[in-house]
mmCIF file of C-alpha atoms and ligand atoms in Angstrom:
data_model
loop_
_atom_site.group_PDB
_atom_site.id
_atom_site.type_symbol
_atom_site.label_atom_id
_atom_site.label_comp_id
_atom_site.label_asym_id
_atom_site.label_seq_id
_atom_site.Cartn_x
_atom_site.Cartn_y
_atom_site.Cartn_z
ATOM 1 C CA UNK A 924 156.987 167.784 46.141
ATOM 2 C CA UNK A 925 159.033 168.741 49.236
ATOM 3 C CA UNK A 926 162.731 169.681 49.562
ATOM 4 C CA UNK A 927 162.902 166.744 52.021
ATOM 5 C CA UNK A 928 162.111 164.372 48.984
ATOM 6 C CA UNK A 929 164.920 165.692 46.971
ATOM 7 C CA UNK A 930 167.241 164.993 50.112
ATOM 8 C CA UNK A 931 166.025 161.463 50.342
ATOM 9 C CA UNK A 932 166.397 160.911 46.694
ATOM 10 C CA UNK A 933 170.411 162.380 46.533
ATOM 11 C CA UNK A 934 171.073 160.386 49.577
ATOM 12 C CA UNK A 935 170.105 157.121 47.937
ATOM 13 C CA UNK A 936 171.788 158.051 44.716
ATOM 14 C CA UNK A 937 175.048 158.625 46.673
ATOM 15 C CA UNK A 938 174.646 155.878 49.176
ATOM 16 C CA UNK A 939 173.856 153.388 46.159
ATOM 17 C CA UNK A 940 171.960 151.700 48.978
ATOM 18 C CA UNK A 941 168.377 152.402 50.550
ATOM 19 C CA UNK A 942 169.460 150.822 53.911
ATOM 20 C CA UNK A 943 172.578 153.084 54.040
ATOM 21 C CA UNK A 944 170.660 156.152 53.109
ATOM 22 C CA UNK A 945 168.114 155.572 55.585
ATOM 23 C CA UNK A 946 170.772 155.151 58.069
ATOM 24 C CA UNK A 947 172.300 158.345 57.186
ATOM 25 C CA UNK A 948 168.959 160.246 57.107
ATOM 26 C CA UNK A 949 168.074 158.572 60.341
ATOM 27 C CA UNK A 950 164.767 157.343 59.201
ATOM 28 C CA UNK A 951 163.244 153.744 58.766
ATOM 29 C CA UNK A 952 163.954 151.831 55.324
ATOM 30 C CA UNK A 953 160.305 151.188 54.483
ATOM 31 C CA UNK A 954 158.946 154.917 54.692
ATOM 32 C CA UNK A 955 162.231 155.787 52.699
ATOM 33 C CA UNK A 956 161.509 153.407 49.878
ATOM 34 C CA UNK A 957 157.927 154.712 49.729
ATOM 35 C CA UNK A 958 159.162 158.239 49.599
ATOM 36 C CA UNK A 959 161.120 157.282 46.651
ATOM 37 C CA UNK A 960 158.440 155.439 44.920
ATOM 38 C CA UNK A 961 155.726 158.362 45.487
ATOM 39 C CA UNK A 962 158.469 160.769 43.822
ATOM 40 C CA UNK A 963 158.683 158.499 40.852
ATOM 41 C CA UNK A 964 155.116 158.526 40.494
ATOM 42 C CA UNK A 965 154.839 162.206 40.981
ATOM 43 C CA UNK A 966 157.255 162.785 38.469
ATOM 44 C CA UNK A 967 156.484 160.166 36.104
ATOM 45 C CA UNK A 968 159.969 158.859 35.612
ATOM 46 C CA UNK A 969 161.786 155.822 36.915
ATOM 47 C CA UNK A 970 164.749 157.034 38.907
ATOM 48 C CA UNK A 971 166.280 153.706 39.834
ATOM 49 C CA UNK A 972 166.592 150.453 38.056
ATOM 50 C CA UNK A 973 164.418 147.873 39.649
ATOM 51 C CA UNK A 974 166.105 145.175 41.726
ATOM 52 C CA UNK A 975 169.655 146.600 40.986
ATOM 53 C CA UNK A 976 172.193 146.021 43.836
ATOM 54 C CA UNK A 977 173.903 148.307 44.556
ATOM 55 C CA UNK A 978 171.165 150.636 43.474
ATOM 56 C CA UNK A 979 171.674 152.156 40.100
ATOM 57 C CA UNK A 980 170.154 155.270 38.941
ATOM 58 C CA UNK A 981 169.017 155.540 35.673
ATOM 59 C CA UNK A 982 170.137 158.144 32.858
ATOM 60 C CA UNK A 983 166.893 160.205 33.565
ATOM 61 C CA UNK A 984 167.716 159.917 37.539
ATOM 62 C CA UNK A 985 171.267 161.123 37.066
ATOM 63 C CA UNK A 986 169.824 164.058 35.103
ATOM 64 C CA UNK A 987 167.276 164.804 38.099
ATOM 65 C CA UNK A 988 170.181 164.173 40.695
ATOM 66 C CA UNK A 989 172.498 166.866 39.191
ATOM 67 C CA UNK A 990 169.628 169.390 39.545
ATOM 68 C CA UNK A 991 168.473 168.176 42.821
ATOM 69 C CA UNK A 992 171.882 168.647 44.265
ATOM 70 C CA UNK A 993 171.999 172.470 42.925
ATOM 71 C CA UNK A 994 168.781 172.879 44.384
ATOM 72 C CA UNK A 995 169.691 171.931 47.573
ATOM 73 C CA UNK A 996 172.960 173.623 47.501
ATOM 74 C CA UNK A 997 171.164 176.809 46.497
ATOM 75 C CA UNK A 998 168.499 176.448 49.155
ATOM 76 C CA UNK A 999 171.527 175.789 51.927
ATOM 77 C CA UNK A 1000 173.337 178.950 50.699
ATOM 78 C CA UNK A 1001 170.126 181.143 50.643
ATOM 79 C CA UNK A 1002 169.303 180.026 54.187
ATOM 80 C CA UNK A 1003 172.721 180.767 55.421
ATOM 81 C CA UNK A 1004 172.956 184.211 53.747
ATOM 82 C CA UNK A 1005 169.531 185.374 55.149
ATOM 83 C CA UNK A 1006 170.683 183.982 58.582
ATOM 84 C CA UNK A 1007 173.619 186.231 58.200
ATOM 85 C CA UNK A 1008 171.673 189.318 57.186
ATOM 86 C CA UNK A 1009 169.193 188.708 59.825
ATOM 87 C CA UNK A 1010 172.194 188.208 62.431
ATOM 88 C CA UNK A 1011 171.978 191.420 64.921
ATOM 89 C CA UNK A 1012 175.921 190.794 65.629
ATOM 90 C CA UNK A 1013 177.849 191.801 62.818
ATOM 91 C CA UNK A 1014 180.580 189.110 62.822
ATOM 92 C CA UNK A 1015 182.833 188.052 59.742
ATOM 93 C CA UNK A 1016 184.298 184.567 60.084
ATOM 94 C CA UNK A 1017 187.590 184.489 58.035
ATOM 95 C CA UNK A 1018 189.093 181.194 57.458
ATOM 96 C CA UNK A 1019 192.585 181.253 56.634
ATOM 97 C CA UNK A 1020 195.723 178.850 55.742
ATOM 98 C CA UNK A 1021 198.298 178.746 58.860
ATOM 99 C CA UNK A 1022 201.149 179.692 56.353
ATOM 100 C CA UNK A 1023 199.346 183.217 55.618
ATOM 101 C CA UNK A 1024 200.222 184.519 59.018
ATOM 102 C CA UNK A 1025 203.763 184.795 57.767
ATOM 103 C CA UNK A 1026 202.525 186.769 54.924
ATOM 104 C CA UNK A 1027 200.360 189.878 54.882
ATOM 105 C CA UNK A 1028 197.377 188.354 56.594
ATOM 106 C CA UNK A 1029 197.999 190.017 60.030
ATOM 107 C CA UNK A 1030 198.476 193.155 58.389
ATOM 108 C CA UNK A 1031 195.255 193.200 56.663
ATOM 109 C CA UNK A 1032 193.338 191.785 59.565
ATOM 110 C CA UNK A 1033 194.589 194.465 61.820
ATOM 111 C CA UNK A 1034 193.801 197.152 59.358
ATOM 112 C CA UNK A 1035 190.282 195.759 58.832
ATOM 113 C CA UNK A 1036 189.733 195.987 62.783
ATOM 114 C CA UNK A 1037 190.935 199.608 62.814
ATOM 115 C CA UNK A 1038 188.616 200.511 59.952
ATOM 116 C CA UNK A 1039 185.615 198.479 60.891
ATOM 117 C CA UNK A 1040 185.634 198.449 64.690
ATOM 118 C CA UNK A 1041 181.532 197.768 64.554
ATOM 119 C CA UNK A 1042 182.357 194.451 62.705
ATOM 120 C CA UNK A 1043 183.410 191.611 65.108
ATOM 121 C CA UNK A 1044 186.336 189.431 63.418
ATOM 122 C CA UNK A 1045 186.236 185.665 64.005
ATOM 123 C CA UNK A 1046 189.598 184.099 62.812
ATOM 124 C CA UNK A 1047 189.385 180.393 61.847
ATOM 125 C CA UNK A 1048 192.530 178.360 60.750
ATOM 126 C CA UNK A 1049 191.107 176.094 57.842
ATOM 127 C CA UNK A 1050 192.879 174.679 54.677
ATOM 128 C CA UNK A 1051 191.946 175.676 51.406
ATOM 129 C CA UNK A 1052 190.405 172.550 50.674
ATOM 130 C CA UNK A 1053 187.978 172.809 53.603
ATOM 131 C CA UNK A 1054 187.265 176.272 53.296
ATOM 132 C CA UNK A 1055 185.058 175.414 50.335
ATOM 133 C CA UNK A 1056 182.531 173.597 52.407
ATOM 134 C CA UNK A 1057 183.081 175.835 55.321
ATOM 135 C CA UNK A 1058 181.887 178.707 52.976
ATOM 136 C CA UNK A 1059 178.830 176.785 51.634
ATOM 137 C CA UNK A 1060 177.636 175.881 55.236
ATOM 138 C CA UNK A 1061 178.150 179.504 56.456
ATOM 139 C CA UNK A 1062 180.964 178.452 59.112
ATOM 140 C CA UNK A 1063 183.146 181.064 57.480
ATOM 141 C CA UNK A 1064 182.526 184.162 55.075
ATOM 142 C CA UNK A 1065 185.643 184.668 53.615
ATOM 143 C CA UNK A 1066 188.273 182.405 52.858
ATOM 144 C CA UNK A 1067 192.291 183.021 52.230
ATOM 145 C CA UNK A 1068 193.917 180.034 50.958
ATOM 146 C CA UNK A 1069 196.703 178.905 48.771
ATOM 147 C CA UNK A 1070 195.377 176.497 46.375
ATOM 148 C CA UNK A 1071 193.728 176.742 42.786
ATOM 149 C CA UNK A 1072 190.471 174.963 43.893
ATOM 150 C CA UNK A 1073 187.308 175.509 41.829
ATOM 151 C CA UNK A 1074 183.728 175.232 42.912
ATOM 152 C CA UNK A 1075 180.788 176.712 41.026
ATOM 153 C CA UNK A 1076 179.106 178.162 44.033
ATOM 154 C CA UNK A 1077 182.368 179.681 45.389
ATOM 155 C CA UNK A 1078 183.889 182.877 43.595
ATOM 156 C CA UNK A 1079 187.725 183.020 43.972
ATOM 157 C CA UNK A 1080 189.971 185.879 43.409
ATOM 158 C CA UNK A 1081 193.732 185.506 42.810
ATOM 159 C CA UNK A 1082 195.282 188.220 45.044
ATOM 160 C CA UNK A 1083 199.067 187.459 44.247
ATOM 161 C CA UNK A 1084 201.494 184.780 43.201
ATOM 162 C CA UNK A 1085 204.146 184.304 46.050
ATOM 163 C CA UNK A 1086 207.318 183.078 44.958
ATOM 164 C CA UNK A 1087 208.980 180.115 46.484
ATOM 165 C CA UNK A 1088 212.455 179.869 48.310
ATOM 166 C CA UNK A 1089 214.485 176.815 48.989
ATOM 167 C CA UNK A 1090 215.461 176.779 52.648
ATOM 168 C CA UNK A 1091 219.076 174.943 53.280
ATOM 169 C CA UNK A 1092 221.475 174.842 56.013
ATOM 170 C CA UNK A 1093 224.126 177.806 55.895
ATOM 171 C CA UNK A 1094 226.493 174.947 55.343
ATOM 172 C CA UNK A 1095 224.933 173.187 52.717
ATOM 173 C CA UNK A 1096 226.599 172.760 49.123
ATOM 174 C CA UNK A 1097 223.651 174.562 47.737
ATOM 175 C CA UNK A 1098 224.163 177.652 49.911
ATOM 176 C CA UNK A 1099 226.575 179.030 47.418
ATOM 177 C CA UNK A 1100 223.552 180.000 45.216
ATOM 178 C CA UNK A 1101 222.002 182.140 47.693
ATOM 179 C CA UNK A 1102 222.695 185.250 45.301
ATOM 180 C CA UNK A 1103 222.309 183.565 41.856
ATOM 181 C CA UNK A 1104 219.094 181.471 42.904
ATOM 182 C CA UNK A 1105 218.520 177.732 42.030
ATOM 183 C CA UNK A 1106 216.428 175.923 39.421
ATOM 184 C CA UNK A 1107 214.182 172.758 40.664
ATOM 185 C CA UNK A 1108 216.203 170.673 38.365
ATOM 186 C CA UNK A 1109 219.044 171.114 40.410
ATOM 187 C CA UNK A 1110 217.750 169.957 43.654
ATOM 188 C CA UNK A 1111 216.254 166.584 42.467
ATOM 189 C CA UNK A 1112 219.025 164.390 44.129
ATOM 190 C CA UNK A 1113 218.314 166.016 47.509
ATOM 191 C CA UNK A 1114 216.358 164.873 50.405
ATOM 192 C CA UNK A 1115 213.215 167.162 50.079
ATOM 193 C CA UNK A 1116 210.615 167.897 52.866
ATOM 194 C CA UNK A 1117 207.093 168.868 51.937
ATOM 195 C CA UNK A 1118 204.376 169.603 54.022
ATOM 196 C CA UNK A 1119 201.509 169.349 55.693
ATOM 197 C CA UNK A 1120 200.187 165.944 56.335
ATOM 198 C CA UNK A 1121 196.605 167.315 56.164
ATOM 199 C CA UNK A 1122 194.122 165.752 53.443
ATOM 200 C CA UNK A 1123 194.942 166.682 49.768
ATOM 201 C CA UNK A 1124 195.096 168.670 47.935
ATOM 202 C CA UNK A 1125 197.331 170.991 50.064
ATOM 203 C CA UNK A 1126 200.780 172.702 49.888
ATOM 204 C CA UNK A 1127 202.670 169.245 49.394
ATOM 205 C CA UNK A 1128 200.472 168.571 46.301
ATOM 206 C CA UNK A 1129 201.263 172.177 44.951
ATOM 207 C CA UNK A 1130 205.018 171.460 45.292
ATOM 208 C CA UNK A 1131 204.670 168.144 43.532
ATOM 209 C CA UNK A 1132 202.529 169.724 40.832
ATOM 210 C CA UNK A 1133 205.059 172.255 40.097
ATOM 211 C CA UNK A 1134 207.794 169.197 39.720
ATOM 212 C CA UNK A 1135 205.386 167.360 37.285
ATOM 213 C CA UNK A 1136 204.619 170.587 35.407
ATOM 214 C CA UNK A 1137 208.254 171.108 34.948
ATOM 215 C CA UNK A 1138 208.694 167.183 33.982
ATOM 216 C CA UNK A 1139 210.816 166.735 36.917
ATOM 217 C CA UNK A 1140 210.807 163.724 39.510
ATOM 218 C CA UNK A 1141 212.535 164.479 42.814
ATOM 219 C CA UNK A 1142 214.373 161.152 44.049
ATOM 220 C CA UNK A 1143 213.498 161.698 47.790
ATOM 221 C CA UNK A 1144 210.457 164.033 48.867
ATOM 222 C CA UNK A 1145 208.998 162.981 52.162
ATOM 223 C CA UNK A 1146 206.005 164.604 53.889
ATOM 224 C CA UNK A 1147 206.100 165.944 57.411
ATOM 225 C CA UNK A 1148 203.176 167.263 59.580
ATOM 226 C CA UNK A 1149 203.975 170.956 59.117
ATOM 227 C CA UNK A 1150 206.359 173.772 58.081
ATOM 228 C CA UNK A 1151 208.220 174.006 61.661
ATOM 229 C CA UNK A 1152 208.989 170.309 61.525
ATOM 230 C CA UNK A 1153 210.327 170.756 57.732
ATOM 231 C CA UNK A 1154 212.534 173.702 58.517
ATOM 232 C CA UNK A 1155 213.574 171.915 61.884
ATOM 233 C CA UNK A 1156 214.726 169.202 60.090
ATOM 234 C CA UNK A 1157 216.608 171.249 57.507
ATOM 235 C CA UNK A 1158 218.171 173.175 60.217
ATOM 236 C CA UNK A 1159 219.538 169.524 61.734
ATOM 237 C CA UNK A 1160 221.029 168.923 58.084
ATOM 238 C CA UNK A 1161 218.446 166.345 57.307
ATOM 239 C CA UNK A 1162 217.656 167.817 53.927
ATOM 240 C CA UNK A 1163 216.030 170.975 52.413
ATOM 241 C CA UNK A 1164 212.280 172.288 51.860
ATOM 242 C CA UNK A 1165 210.603 174.601 49.483
ATOM 243 C CA UNK A 1166 208.543 177.392 51.456
ATOM 244 C CA UNK A 1167 206.425 180.622 50.357
ATOM 245 C CA UNK A 1168 209.350 183.362 50.477
ATOM 246 C CA UNK A 1169 206.952 184.880 53.377
ATOM 247 C CA UNK A 1170 207.884 182.061 55.606
ATOM 248 C CA UNK A 1171 211.447 182.860 55.626
ATOM 249 C CA UNK A 1172 210.612 185.234 58.362
ATOM 250 C CA UNK A 1173 209.805 182.432 60.748
ATOM 251 C CA UNK A 1174 213.748 182.792 61.616
ATOM 252 C CA UNK A 1175 214.939 179.128 62.306
ATOM 253 C CA UNK A 1176 218.505 179.128 63.163
ATOM 254 C CA UNK A 1177 221.338 178.430 60.799
ATOM 255 C CA UNK A 1178 219.075 178.498 57.803
ATOM 256 C CA UNK A 1179 219.422 180.465 54.526
ATOM 257 C CA UNK A 1180 216.671 181.025 51.670
ATOM 258 C CA UNK A 1181 217.637 180.864 48.046
ATOM 259 C CA UNK A 1182 215.223 182.049 45.245
ATOM 260 C CA UNK A 1183 213.740 179.500 43.142
ATOM 261 C CA UNK A 1184 214.451 180.571 39.516
ATOM 262 C CA UNK A 1185 211.578 178.583 37.561
ATOM 263 C CA UNK A 1186 208.711 180.820 36.743
ATOM 264 C CA UNK A 1187 206.259 177.960 37.977
ATOM 265 C CA UNK A 1188 207.805 178.114 41.290
ATOM 266 C CA UNK A 1189 205.091 180.147 43.065
ATOM 267 C CA UNK A 1190 202.055 179.707 45.410
ATOM 268 C CA UNK A 1191 198.855 181.597 44.629
ATOM 269 C CA UNK A 1192 197.192 183.430 47.130
ATOM 270 C CA UNK A 1193 193.637 183.726 46.922
ATOM 271 C CA UNK A 1194 190.290 185.143 48.628
ATOM 272 C CA UNK A 1195 187.212 182.864 48.193
ATOM 273 C CA UNK A 1196 183.714 184.099 49.210
ATOM 274 C CA UNK A 1197 180.107 182.478 48.292
ATOM 275 C CA UNK A 1198 178.940 183.587 44.946
ATOM 276 C CA UNK A 1199 175.990 185.143 46.047
ATOM 277 C CA UNK A 1200 177.368 187.042 48.971
ATOM 278 C CA UNK A 1201 176.656 190.696 48.197
ATOM 279 C CA UNK A 1202 177.794 191.811 52.028
ATOM 280 C CA UNK A 1203 179.570 195.063 52.676
ATOM 281 C CA UNK A 1204 182.369 193.156 54.213
ATOM 282 C CA UNK A 1205 183.972 192.338 50.858
ATOM 283 C CA UNK A 1206 184.402 195.398 49.518
ATOM 284 C CA UNK A 1207 185.790 196.530 52.962
ATOM 285 C CA UNK A 1208 188.233 193.694 53.160
ATOM 286 C CA UNK A 1209 189.368 194.137 49.462
ATOM 287 C CA UNK A 1210 190.191 197.979 50.181
ATOM 288 C CA UNK A 1211 192.178 196.950 53.202
ATOM 289 C CA UNK A 1212 194.120 194.167 51.088
ATOM 290 C CA UNK A 1213 194.926 197.017 48.355
ATOM 291 C CA UNK A 1214 196.035 199.381 50.952
ATOM 292 C CA UNK A 1215 198.380 196.925 52.512
ATOM 293 C CA UNK A 1216 199.490 195.598 49.183
ATOM 294 C CA UNK A 1217 200.368 199.363 48.393
ATOM 295 C CA UNK A 1218 202.467 199.873 51.547
ATOM 296 C CA UNK A 1219 204.324 196.777 50.852
ATOM 297 C CA UNK A 1220 205.014 197.774 47.070
ATOM 298 C CA UNK A 1221 203.123 194.326 46.263
ATOM 299 C CA UNK A 1222 201.517 194.036 42.581
ATOM 300 C CA UNK A 1223 197.834 193.087 43.354
ATOM 301 C CA UNK A 1224 196.261 190.800 40.818
ATOM 302 C CA UNK A 1225 192.323 190.586 41.565
ATOM 303 C CA UNK A 1226 191.454 188.297 38.783
ATOM 304 C CA UNK A 1227 188.487 186.033 39.163
ATOM 305 C CA UNK A 1228 190.437 182.492 38.895
HETATM 306 C C1 BEZ B 145 199.576 187.880 50.877
HETATM 307 O O1 BEZ B 145 200.689 187.969 51.735
HETATM 308 O O2 BEZ B 145 199.564 188.455 49.648
HETATM 309 C C2 BEZ B 145 198.192 187.915 51.422
HETATM 310 C C3 BEZ B 145 198.017 187.086 52.533
HETATM 311 C C4 BEZ B 145 196.722 186.848 53.129
HETATM 312 C C5 BEZ B 145 195.756 187.646 52.657
HETATM 313 C C6 BEZ B 145 195.937 188.374 51.513
HETATM 314 C C7 BEZ B 145 197.173 188.614 50.772
#
């Protein structure tokens, strides 16, 4: 059995159709059917129910499918890792969520560049959700993100829980809470902007999940493309928005930032790498993170999440 046979089988299961699978694999339908038949003969297992449409996988077929996916994933990871080790140029590709540029990310990257001038750093903006796939295919080597997403082939370290703040216009009636803070239950009647409009889960999903966790339902929550739009609308008196506290440095005119008192109101900041990655740049970047955190007096968590 060759890896391509596993790839054929996995594609047929996922597409539930020989025709669609053949299209996706860019091969003709009859050879694909023959290869699947040969695989069944070789294994001595019926992988698909005969004559079913859409193509239905048998129980034994599903079991084989799950293991076939793992074999293909591990092979892809091993290939990408071996390529990286073999690469002459030492480049580390770092995926990051845009809003981390207002947090400590620039300081960390700057320090890393100073400490390791022989390693070329490539920064690639990439949402937390997309970082998982990007890590798996070797498009990035490290991901800095904000959501709690898990995947068996990715190791994720929680670095810090960043508190959220409420951005309001300086003349907004909630501005009086600037020193005392507000609970999310106090803003349910307000017009709240969340962001971004990228595929979910994203920061907007996080905000909604915090309300849900607290058993709260905001009356008017609208999504806008990105944080600058949300803050611009708040500055125009259209409503209010929740931001990670570091984003208050954006400095939009006439805004004030109120602490949110609910314990659940935080955005996790985490680092993700491939499970099997033993590269030296991982301890190097962790050292830089620790140093910057110490300089800033921030507690570092470094728990596997
Ligand atoms: C932070 O602000 O805590 C942070 C941002 C990016 C990477 C690591 C930490």
